Short mmCIF file of C-alpha atoms (C1' of nucleotides) in Angstrom, two decimals:
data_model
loop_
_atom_site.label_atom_id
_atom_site.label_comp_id
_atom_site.label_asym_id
_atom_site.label_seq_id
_atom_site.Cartn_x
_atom_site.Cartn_y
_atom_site.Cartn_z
CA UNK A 23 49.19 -58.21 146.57
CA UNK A 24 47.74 -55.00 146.41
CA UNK A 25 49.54 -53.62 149.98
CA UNK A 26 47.19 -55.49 151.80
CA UNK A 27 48.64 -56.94 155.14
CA UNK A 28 48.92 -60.75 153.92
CA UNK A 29 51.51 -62.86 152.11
CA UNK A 30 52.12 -64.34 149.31
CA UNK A 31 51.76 -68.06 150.83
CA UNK A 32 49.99 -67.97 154.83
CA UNK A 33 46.13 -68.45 154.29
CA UNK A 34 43.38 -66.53 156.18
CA UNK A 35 43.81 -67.93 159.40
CA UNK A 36 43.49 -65.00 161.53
CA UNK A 37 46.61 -63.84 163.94
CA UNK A 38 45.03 -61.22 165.70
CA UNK A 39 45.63 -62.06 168.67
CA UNK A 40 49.46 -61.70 168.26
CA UNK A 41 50.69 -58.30 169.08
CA UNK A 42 52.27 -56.08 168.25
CA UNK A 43 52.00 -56.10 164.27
CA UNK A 44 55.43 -56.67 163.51
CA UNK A 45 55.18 -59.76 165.70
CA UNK A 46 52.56 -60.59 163.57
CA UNK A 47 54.67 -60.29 160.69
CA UNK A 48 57.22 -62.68 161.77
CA UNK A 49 54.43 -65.76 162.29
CA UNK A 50 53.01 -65.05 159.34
CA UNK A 51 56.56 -65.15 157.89
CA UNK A 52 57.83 -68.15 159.73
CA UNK A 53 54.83 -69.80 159.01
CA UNK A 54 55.42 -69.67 155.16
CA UNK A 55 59.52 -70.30 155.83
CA UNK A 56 58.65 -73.85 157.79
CA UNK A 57 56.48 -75.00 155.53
CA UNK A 58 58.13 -74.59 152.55
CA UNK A 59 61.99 -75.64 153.67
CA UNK A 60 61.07 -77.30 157.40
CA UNK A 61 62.33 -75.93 160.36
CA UNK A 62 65.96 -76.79 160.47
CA UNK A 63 66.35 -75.57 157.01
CA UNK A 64 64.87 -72.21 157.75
CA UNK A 65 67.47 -69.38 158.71
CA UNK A 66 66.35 -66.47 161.38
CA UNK A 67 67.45 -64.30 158.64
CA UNK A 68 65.26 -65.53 156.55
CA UNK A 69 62.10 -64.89 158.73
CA UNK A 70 63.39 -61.99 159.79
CA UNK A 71 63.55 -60.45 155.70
CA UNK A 72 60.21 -61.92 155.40
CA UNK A 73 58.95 -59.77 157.93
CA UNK A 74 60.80 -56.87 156.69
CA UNK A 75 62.91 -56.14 159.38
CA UNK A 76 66.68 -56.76 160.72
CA UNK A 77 67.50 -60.43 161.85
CA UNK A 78 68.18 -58.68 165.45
CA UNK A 79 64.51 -57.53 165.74
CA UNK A 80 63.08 -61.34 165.54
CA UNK A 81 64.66 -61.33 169.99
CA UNK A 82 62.32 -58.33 170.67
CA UNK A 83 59.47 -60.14 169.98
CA UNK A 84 60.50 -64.26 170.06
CA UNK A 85 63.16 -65.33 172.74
CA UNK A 86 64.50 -67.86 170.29
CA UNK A 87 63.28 -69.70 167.08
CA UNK A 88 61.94 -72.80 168.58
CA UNK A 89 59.65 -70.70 170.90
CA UNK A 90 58.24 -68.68 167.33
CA UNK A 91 57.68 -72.46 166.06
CA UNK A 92 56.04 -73.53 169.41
CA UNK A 93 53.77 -70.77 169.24
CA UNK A 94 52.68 -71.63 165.94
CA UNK A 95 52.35 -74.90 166.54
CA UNK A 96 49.48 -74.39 169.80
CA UNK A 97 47.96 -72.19 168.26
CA UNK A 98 47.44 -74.28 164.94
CA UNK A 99 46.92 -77.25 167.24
CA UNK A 100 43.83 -75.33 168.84
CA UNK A 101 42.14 -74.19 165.75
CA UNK A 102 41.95 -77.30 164.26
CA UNK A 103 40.75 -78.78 167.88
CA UNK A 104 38.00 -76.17 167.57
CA UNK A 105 37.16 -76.39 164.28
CA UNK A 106 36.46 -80.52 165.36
CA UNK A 107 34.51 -79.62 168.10
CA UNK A 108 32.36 -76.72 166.00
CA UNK A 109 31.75 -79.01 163.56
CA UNK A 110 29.90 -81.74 166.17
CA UNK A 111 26.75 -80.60 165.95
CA UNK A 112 25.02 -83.55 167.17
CA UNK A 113 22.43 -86.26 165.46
CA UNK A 114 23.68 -89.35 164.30
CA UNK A 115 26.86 -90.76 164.40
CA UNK A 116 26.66 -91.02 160.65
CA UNK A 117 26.22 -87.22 160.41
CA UNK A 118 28.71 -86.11 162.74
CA UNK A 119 31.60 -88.58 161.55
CA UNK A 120 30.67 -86.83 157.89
CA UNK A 121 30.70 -83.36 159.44
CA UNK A 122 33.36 -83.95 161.27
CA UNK A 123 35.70 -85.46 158.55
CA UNK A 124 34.27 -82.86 156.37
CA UNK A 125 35.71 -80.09 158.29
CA UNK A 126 39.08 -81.58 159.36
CA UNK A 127 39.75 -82.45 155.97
CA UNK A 128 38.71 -79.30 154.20
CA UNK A 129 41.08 -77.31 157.07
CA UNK A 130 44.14 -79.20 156.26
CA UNK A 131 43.26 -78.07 152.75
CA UNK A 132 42.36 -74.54 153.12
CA UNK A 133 45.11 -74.04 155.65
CA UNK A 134 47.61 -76.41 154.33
CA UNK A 135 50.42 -74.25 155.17
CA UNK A 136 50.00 -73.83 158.92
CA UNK A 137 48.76 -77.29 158.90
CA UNK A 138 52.24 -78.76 157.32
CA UNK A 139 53.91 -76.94 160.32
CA UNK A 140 51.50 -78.29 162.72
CA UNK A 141 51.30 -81.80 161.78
CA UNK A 142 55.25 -82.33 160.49
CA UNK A 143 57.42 -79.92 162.70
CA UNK A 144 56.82 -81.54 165.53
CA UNK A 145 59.93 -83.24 166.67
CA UNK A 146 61.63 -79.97 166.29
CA UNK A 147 59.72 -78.69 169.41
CA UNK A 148 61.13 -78.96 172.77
CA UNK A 149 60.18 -81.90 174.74
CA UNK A 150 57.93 -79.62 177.18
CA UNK A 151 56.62 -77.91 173.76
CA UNK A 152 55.84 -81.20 172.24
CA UNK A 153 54.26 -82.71 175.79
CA UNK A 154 51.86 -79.53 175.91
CA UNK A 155 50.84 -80.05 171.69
CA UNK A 156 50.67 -83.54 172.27
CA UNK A 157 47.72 -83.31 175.12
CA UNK A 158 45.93 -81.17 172.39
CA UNK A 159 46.51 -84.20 169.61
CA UNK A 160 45.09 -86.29 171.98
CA UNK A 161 41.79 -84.77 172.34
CA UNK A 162 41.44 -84.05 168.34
CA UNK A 163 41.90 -88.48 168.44
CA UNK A 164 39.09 -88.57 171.07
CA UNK A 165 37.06 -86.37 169.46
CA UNK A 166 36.71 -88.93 166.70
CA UNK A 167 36.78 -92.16 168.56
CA UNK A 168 33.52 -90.56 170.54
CA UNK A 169 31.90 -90.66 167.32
CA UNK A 170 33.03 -94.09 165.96
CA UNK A 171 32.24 -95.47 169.30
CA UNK A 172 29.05 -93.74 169.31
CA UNK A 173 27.86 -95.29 166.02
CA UNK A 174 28.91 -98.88 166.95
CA UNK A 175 26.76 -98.84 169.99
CA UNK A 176 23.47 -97.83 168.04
CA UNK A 177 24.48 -100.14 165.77
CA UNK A 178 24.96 -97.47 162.63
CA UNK A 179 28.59 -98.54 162.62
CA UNK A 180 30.50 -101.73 162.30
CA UNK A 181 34.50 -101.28 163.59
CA UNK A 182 36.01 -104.27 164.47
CA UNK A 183 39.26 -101.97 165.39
CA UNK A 184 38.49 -99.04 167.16
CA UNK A 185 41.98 -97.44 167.79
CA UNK A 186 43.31 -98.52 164.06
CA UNK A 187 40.20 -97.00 162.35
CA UNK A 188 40.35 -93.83 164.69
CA UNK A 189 43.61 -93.65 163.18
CA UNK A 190 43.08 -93.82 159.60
CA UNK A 191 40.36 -91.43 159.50
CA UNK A 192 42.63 -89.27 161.02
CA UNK A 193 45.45 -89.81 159.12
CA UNK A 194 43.43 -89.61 156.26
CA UNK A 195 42.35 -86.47 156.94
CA UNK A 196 45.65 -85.25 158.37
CA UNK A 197 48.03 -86.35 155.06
CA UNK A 198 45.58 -83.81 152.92
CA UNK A 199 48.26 -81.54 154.55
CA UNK A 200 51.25 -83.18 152.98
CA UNK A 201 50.55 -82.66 149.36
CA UNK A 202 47.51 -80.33 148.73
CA UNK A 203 48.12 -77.66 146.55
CA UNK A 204 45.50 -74.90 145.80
CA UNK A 205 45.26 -76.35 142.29
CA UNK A 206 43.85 -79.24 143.32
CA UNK A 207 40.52 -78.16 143.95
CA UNK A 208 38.49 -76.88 146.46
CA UNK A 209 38.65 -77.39 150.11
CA UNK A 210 35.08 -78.32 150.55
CA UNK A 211 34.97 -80.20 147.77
CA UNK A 212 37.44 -82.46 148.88
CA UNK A 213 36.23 -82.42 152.88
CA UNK A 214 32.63 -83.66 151.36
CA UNK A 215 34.39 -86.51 149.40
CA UNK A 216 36.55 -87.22 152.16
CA UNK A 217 33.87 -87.59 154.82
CA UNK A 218 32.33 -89.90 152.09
CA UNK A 219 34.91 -92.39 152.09
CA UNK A 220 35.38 -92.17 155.71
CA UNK A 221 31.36 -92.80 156.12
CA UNK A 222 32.03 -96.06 153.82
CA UNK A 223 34.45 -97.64 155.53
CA UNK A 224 32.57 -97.70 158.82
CA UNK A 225 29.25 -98.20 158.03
CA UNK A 226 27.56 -101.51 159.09
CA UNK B 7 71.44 -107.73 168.20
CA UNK B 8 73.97 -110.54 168.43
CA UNK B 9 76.24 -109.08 166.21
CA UNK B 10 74.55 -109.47 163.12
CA UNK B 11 75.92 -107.06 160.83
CA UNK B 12 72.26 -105.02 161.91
CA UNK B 13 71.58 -101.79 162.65
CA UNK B 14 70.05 -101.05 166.01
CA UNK B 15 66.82 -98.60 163.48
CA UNK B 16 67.15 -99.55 160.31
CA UNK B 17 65.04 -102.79 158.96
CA UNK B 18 65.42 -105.92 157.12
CA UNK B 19 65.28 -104.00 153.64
CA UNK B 20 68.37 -105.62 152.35
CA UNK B 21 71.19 -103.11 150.77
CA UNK B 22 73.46 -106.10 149.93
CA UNK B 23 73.59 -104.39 146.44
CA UNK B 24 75.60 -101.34 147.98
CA UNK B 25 79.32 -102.37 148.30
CA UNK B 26 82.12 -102.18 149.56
CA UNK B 27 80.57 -103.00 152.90
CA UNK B 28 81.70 -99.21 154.51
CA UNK B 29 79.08 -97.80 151.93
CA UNK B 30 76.20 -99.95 152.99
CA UNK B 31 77.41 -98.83 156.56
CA UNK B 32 77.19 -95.01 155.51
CA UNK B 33 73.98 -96.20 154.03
CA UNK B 34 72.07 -97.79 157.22
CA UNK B 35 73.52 -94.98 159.13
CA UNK B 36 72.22 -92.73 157.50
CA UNK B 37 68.67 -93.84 156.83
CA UNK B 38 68.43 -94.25 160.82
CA UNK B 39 69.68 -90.34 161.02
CA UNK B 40 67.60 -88.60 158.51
CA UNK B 41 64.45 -90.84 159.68
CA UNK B 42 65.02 -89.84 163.24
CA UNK B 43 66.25 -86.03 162.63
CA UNK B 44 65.67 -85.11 159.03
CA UNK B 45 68.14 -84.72 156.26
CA UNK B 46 68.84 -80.95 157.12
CA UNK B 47 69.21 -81.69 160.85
CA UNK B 48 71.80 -84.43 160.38
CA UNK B 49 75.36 -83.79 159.77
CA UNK B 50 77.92 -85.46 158.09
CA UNK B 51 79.78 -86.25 161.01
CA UNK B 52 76.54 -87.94 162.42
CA UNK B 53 76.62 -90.11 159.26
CA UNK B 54 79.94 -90.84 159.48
CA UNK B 55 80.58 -91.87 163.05
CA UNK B 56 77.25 -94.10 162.75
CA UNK B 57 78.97 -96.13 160.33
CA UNK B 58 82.14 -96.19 162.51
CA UNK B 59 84.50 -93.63 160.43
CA UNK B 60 85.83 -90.17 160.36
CA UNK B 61 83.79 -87.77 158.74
CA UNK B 62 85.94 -87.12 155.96
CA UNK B 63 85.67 -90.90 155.03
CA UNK B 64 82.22 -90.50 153.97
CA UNK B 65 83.34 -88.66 150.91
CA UNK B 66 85.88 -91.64 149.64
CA UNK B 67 82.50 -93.28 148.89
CA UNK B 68 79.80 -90.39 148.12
CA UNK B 69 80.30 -87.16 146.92
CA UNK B 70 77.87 -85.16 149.09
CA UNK B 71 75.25 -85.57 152.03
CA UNK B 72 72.36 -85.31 149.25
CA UNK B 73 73.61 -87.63 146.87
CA UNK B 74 73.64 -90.43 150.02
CA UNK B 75 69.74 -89.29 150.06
CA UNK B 76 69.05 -89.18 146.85
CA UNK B 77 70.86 -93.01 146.33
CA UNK B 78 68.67 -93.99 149.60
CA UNK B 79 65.51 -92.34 148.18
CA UNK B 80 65.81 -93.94 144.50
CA UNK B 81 66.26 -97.31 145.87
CA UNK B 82 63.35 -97.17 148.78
CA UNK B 83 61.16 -95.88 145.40
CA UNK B 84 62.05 -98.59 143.45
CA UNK B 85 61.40 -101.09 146.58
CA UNK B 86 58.28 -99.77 147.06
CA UNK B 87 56.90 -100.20 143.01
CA UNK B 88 58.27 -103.18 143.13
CA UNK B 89 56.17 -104.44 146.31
CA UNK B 90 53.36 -103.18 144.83
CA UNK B 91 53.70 -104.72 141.41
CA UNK B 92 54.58 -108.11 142.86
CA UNK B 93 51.40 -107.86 144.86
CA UNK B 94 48.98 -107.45 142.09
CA UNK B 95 48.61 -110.83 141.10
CA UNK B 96 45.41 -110.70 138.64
CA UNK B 97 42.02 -111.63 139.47
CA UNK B 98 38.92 -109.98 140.70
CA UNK B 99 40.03 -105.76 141.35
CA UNK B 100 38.50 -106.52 144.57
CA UNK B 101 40.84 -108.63 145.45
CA UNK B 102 43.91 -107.44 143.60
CA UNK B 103 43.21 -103.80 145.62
CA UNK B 104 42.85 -105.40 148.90
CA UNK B 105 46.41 -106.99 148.08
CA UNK B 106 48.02 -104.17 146.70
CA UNK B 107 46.44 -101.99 149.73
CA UNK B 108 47.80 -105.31 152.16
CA UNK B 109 51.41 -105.12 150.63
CA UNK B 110 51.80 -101.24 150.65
CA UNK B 111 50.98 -100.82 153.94
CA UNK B 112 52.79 -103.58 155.14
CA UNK B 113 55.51 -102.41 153.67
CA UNK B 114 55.35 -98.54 154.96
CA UNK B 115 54.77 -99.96 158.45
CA UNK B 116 57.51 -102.93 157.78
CA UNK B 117 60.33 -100.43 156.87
CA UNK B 118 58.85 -96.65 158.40
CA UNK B 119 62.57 -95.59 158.67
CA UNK B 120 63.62 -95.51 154.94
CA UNK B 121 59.67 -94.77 154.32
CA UNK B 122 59.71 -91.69 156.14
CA UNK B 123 63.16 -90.83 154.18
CA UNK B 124 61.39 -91.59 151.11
CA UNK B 125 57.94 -89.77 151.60
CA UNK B 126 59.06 -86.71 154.10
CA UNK B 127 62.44 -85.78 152.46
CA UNK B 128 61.43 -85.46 148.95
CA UNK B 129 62.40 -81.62 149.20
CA UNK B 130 65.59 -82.39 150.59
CA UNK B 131 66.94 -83.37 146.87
CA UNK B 132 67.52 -81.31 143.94
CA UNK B 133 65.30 -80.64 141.46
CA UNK B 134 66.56 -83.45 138.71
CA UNK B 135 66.98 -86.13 141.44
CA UNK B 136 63.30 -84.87 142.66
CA UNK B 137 62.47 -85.46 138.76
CA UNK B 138 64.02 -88.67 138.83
CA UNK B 139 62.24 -90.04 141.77
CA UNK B 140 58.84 -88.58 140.60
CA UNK B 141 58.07 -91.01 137.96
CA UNK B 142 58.49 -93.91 139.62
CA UNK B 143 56.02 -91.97 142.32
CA UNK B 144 53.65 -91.59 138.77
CA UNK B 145 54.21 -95.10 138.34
CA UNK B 146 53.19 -95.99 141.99
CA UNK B 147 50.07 -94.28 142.10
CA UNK B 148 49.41 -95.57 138.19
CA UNK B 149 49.40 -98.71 139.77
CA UNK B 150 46.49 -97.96 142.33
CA UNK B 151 44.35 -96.05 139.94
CA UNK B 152 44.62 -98.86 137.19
CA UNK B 153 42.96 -101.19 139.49
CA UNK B 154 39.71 -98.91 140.84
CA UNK B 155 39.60 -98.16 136.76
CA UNK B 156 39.18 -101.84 135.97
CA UNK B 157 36.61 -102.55 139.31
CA UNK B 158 34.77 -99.41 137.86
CA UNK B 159 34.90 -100.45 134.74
CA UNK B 160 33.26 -104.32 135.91
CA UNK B 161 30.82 -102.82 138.15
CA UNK B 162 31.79 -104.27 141.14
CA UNK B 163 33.53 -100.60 142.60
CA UNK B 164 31.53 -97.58 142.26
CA UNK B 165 33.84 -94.34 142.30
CA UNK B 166 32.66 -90.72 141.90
CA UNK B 167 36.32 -89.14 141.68
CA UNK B 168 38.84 -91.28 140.25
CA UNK B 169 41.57 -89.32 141.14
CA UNK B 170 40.41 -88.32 143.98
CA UNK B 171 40.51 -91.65 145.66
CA UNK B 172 43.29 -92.72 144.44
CA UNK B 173 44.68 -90.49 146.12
CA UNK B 174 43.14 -90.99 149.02
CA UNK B 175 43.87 -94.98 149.18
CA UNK B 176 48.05 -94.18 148.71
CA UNK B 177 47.48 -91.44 151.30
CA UNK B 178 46.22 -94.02 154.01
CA UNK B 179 49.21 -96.24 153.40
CA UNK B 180 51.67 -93.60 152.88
CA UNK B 181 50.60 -91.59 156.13
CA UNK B 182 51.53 -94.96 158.22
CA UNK B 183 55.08 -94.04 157.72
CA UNK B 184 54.79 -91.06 160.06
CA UNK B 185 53.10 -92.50 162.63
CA UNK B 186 53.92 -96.05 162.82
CA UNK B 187 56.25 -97.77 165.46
CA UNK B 188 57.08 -101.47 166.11
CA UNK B 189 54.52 -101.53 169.55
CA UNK B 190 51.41 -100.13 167.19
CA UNK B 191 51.45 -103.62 166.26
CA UNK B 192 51.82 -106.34 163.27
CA UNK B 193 52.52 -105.06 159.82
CA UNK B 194 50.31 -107.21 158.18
CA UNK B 195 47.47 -106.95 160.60
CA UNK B 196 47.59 -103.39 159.96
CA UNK B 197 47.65 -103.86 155.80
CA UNK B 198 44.79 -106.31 156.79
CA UNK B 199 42.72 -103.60 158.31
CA UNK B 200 43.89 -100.83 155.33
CA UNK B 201 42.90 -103.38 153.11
CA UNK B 202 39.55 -103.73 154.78
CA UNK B 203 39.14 -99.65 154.45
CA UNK B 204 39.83 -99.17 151.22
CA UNK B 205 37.76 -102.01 149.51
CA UNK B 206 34.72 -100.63 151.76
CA UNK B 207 35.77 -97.01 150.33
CA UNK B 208 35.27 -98.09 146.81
CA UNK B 209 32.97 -100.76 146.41
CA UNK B 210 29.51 -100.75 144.60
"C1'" DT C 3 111.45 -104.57 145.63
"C1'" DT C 4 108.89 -101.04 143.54
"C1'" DT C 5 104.68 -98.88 142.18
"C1'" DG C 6 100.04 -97.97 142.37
"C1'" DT C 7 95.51 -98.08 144.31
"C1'" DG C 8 91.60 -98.26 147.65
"C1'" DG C 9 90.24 -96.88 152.09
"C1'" DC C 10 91.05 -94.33 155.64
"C1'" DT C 11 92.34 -90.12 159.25
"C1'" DA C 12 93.86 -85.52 161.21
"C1'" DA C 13 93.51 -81.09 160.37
"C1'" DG C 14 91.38 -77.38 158.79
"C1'" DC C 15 89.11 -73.89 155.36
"C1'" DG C 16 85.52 -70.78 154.24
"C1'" DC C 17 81.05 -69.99 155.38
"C1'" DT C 18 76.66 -69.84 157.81
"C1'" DT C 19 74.24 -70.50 161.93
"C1'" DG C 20 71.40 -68.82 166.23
"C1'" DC C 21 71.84 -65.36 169.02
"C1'" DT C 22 74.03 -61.05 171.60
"C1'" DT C 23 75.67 -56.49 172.24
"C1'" DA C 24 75.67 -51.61 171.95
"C1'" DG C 25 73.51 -47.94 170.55
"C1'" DC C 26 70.09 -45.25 167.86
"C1'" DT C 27 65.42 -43.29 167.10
"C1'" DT C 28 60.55 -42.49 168.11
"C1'" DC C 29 56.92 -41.57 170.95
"C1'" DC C 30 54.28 -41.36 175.18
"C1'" DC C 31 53.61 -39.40 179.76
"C1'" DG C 32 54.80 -36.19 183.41
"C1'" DC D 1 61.16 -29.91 178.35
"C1'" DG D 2 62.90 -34.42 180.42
"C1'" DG D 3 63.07 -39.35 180.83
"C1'" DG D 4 62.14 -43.90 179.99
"C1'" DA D 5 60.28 -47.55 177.54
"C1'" DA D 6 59.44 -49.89 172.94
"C1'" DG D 7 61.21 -51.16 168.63
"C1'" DC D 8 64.61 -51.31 165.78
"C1'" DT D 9 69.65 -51.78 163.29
"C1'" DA D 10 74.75 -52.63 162.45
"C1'" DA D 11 78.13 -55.32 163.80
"C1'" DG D 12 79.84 -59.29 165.39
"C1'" DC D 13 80.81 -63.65 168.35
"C1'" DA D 14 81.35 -68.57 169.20
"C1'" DA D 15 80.06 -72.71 167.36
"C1'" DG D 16 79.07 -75.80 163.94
"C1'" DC D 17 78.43 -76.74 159.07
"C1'" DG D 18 79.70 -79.38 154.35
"C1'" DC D 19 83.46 -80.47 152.29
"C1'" DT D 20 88.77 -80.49 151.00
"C1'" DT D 21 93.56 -81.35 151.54
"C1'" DA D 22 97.58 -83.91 152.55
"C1'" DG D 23 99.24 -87.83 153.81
"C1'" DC D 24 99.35 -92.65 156.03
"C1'" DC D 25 98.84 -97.70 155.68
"C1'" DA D 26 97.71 -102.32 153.72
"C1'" DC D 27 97.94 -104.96 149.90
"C1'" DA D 28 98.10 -106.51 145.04
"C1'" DA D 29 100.36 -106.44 140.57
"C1'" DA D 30 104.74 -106.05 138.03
#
DNA sequence: TTTGTGGCTAAGCGCTTGCTTAGCTTCCCG
DNA sequence: CGGGAAGCTAAGCAAGCGCTTAGCCACAAA
């Protein structure tokens, strides 16, 4: 709070790549706006006077609210695709499924903000929006079914579901965005105890 | 569908305590809208001419769109203590968790319209509704944490963070409410499977 | 028959919404 | 110095919002 370019809520991921600045400004403040009233709830105006600036000047940059969300949404969508695929480093499937919950977990945390928009605005997107995130949600499943299956066929693993047990260590992971709070510890903290359990209830 | 007083979302969760019939109407028509839009996307008139009336009807019988919620919210709470508390039925905490695990998940994946009102519109009420509804969410997750306590405490569950996994097991059953839909399958096979997870999470 | 009450509708009020228009300023490039 | 683009604001428009008002109708009690 010191005049340094970040609010009071949105987290570190960096924006950089959105231009200009006060374009910037308007994720960052959307960001903070959906997550803390939803989408529907959340007034142009009130973006707009997060970003400092007139609710007219949101149309130079954003052609309409839904697109601002959409863009939000991919680009969250992507980072926590990356961070997946960053975080398979190879070995055993024991180790990656721990990495790998580790670091899902630990961004929903860190990032819980972005990730609330990510993984509960959806069905305010556009159908064509929500087709293009939804081919992006499908490889962040398949990233973890590679490993489950992995670990079943060496025999490390013992998953008499596949799909259902893809899920809930997903949707473990993924729920971490619905009610974490900063006060509730640290991010990698909870990713290490997270990718615990999930080793646990896969394990032959 | 054969003219069973039934609407075409909502489930079996019966709201024969609501009367005179209209209510319970505004009721079911409601829970289907706010499930499938959110509260602050859904408009009165939605409500209203779901349950077959003008929109001005709606307020003969509730006095705003938030006290419907709210009325909706406290009950699907109370529904969902209750299924837990009639699930734990003594015994080993092995088997009392995998029941209570069994019954809650059912019973998110049995009625995910009114348990996606009750876990994803929690902001929509005002604060001393929120308050209201908060301790029986104390008392739910009471409920969970009593049981690893006990296992702990008889050696046969061995638990690094209490709270911590607590949390974790209602997160796995809560999160089926945003994803679930009739074709993912059997209710109870799926609070089999949970059940299956969450002993493995916690057990010595 | 009168009176009152519960349940409803048509109409609409005041306000807010997403977004547009018209026009201003600043700055770069010739 | 001239001109156009980029970035912004003040004002406002049409539509939709939650909710209210006034009044109608069916029916039960007196």
């Amino acid at each position: 709070m010191h005049g340094v370019n970040v609010s009071a809520v949105t987290d570190s991921l960096d924006w950089d790549h959105v231009e200009p600045p006060a374009a910037r400004r308007l994720v960052q403040g959307a960001i903070d706006a959906f997550a803390e009233r939803g989408f529907q709830a959340t007034t142009t105006r009130d973006i707009a006077s997060r970003a400092g600036m007139s609710p007219a000047a949101l149309y130079v940059h954003y052609p309409s609210k839904e697109r601002l969300l959409f863009e939000i949404s991919l680009y969250g969508h992507n980072a926590a695709l990356e961070i997946l695929r960053s975080a398979d480093t190879g070995g055993a499937p024991a180790d990656r499924l721990r990495s790998l919950v580790a670091a899902f977990t630990a961004w929903h945390a860190r990032h819980h903000t972005i990730a609330h928009v990510v993984q509960y605005e959806l069905n305010a997107l556009s159908p064509e929006h929500l087709a293009e995130v939804a081919t992006i949600r499908r490889a962040i499943s398949a990233q973890i079914e590679q490993v489950l299956t992995d670990g079943v066929q060496d025999g490390s693993f013992a998953v008499p579901d596949l799909p259902g047990t893809t899920l809930a260590v997903l949707s473990l992971s993924i729920d971490v965005a619905r009610w974490y709070t900063p006060h509730r510890g640290d991010p990698d903290a909870l990713g290490k105890l997270y990718a615990d359990l999930a080793h646990r209830m896969v394990q032959a």
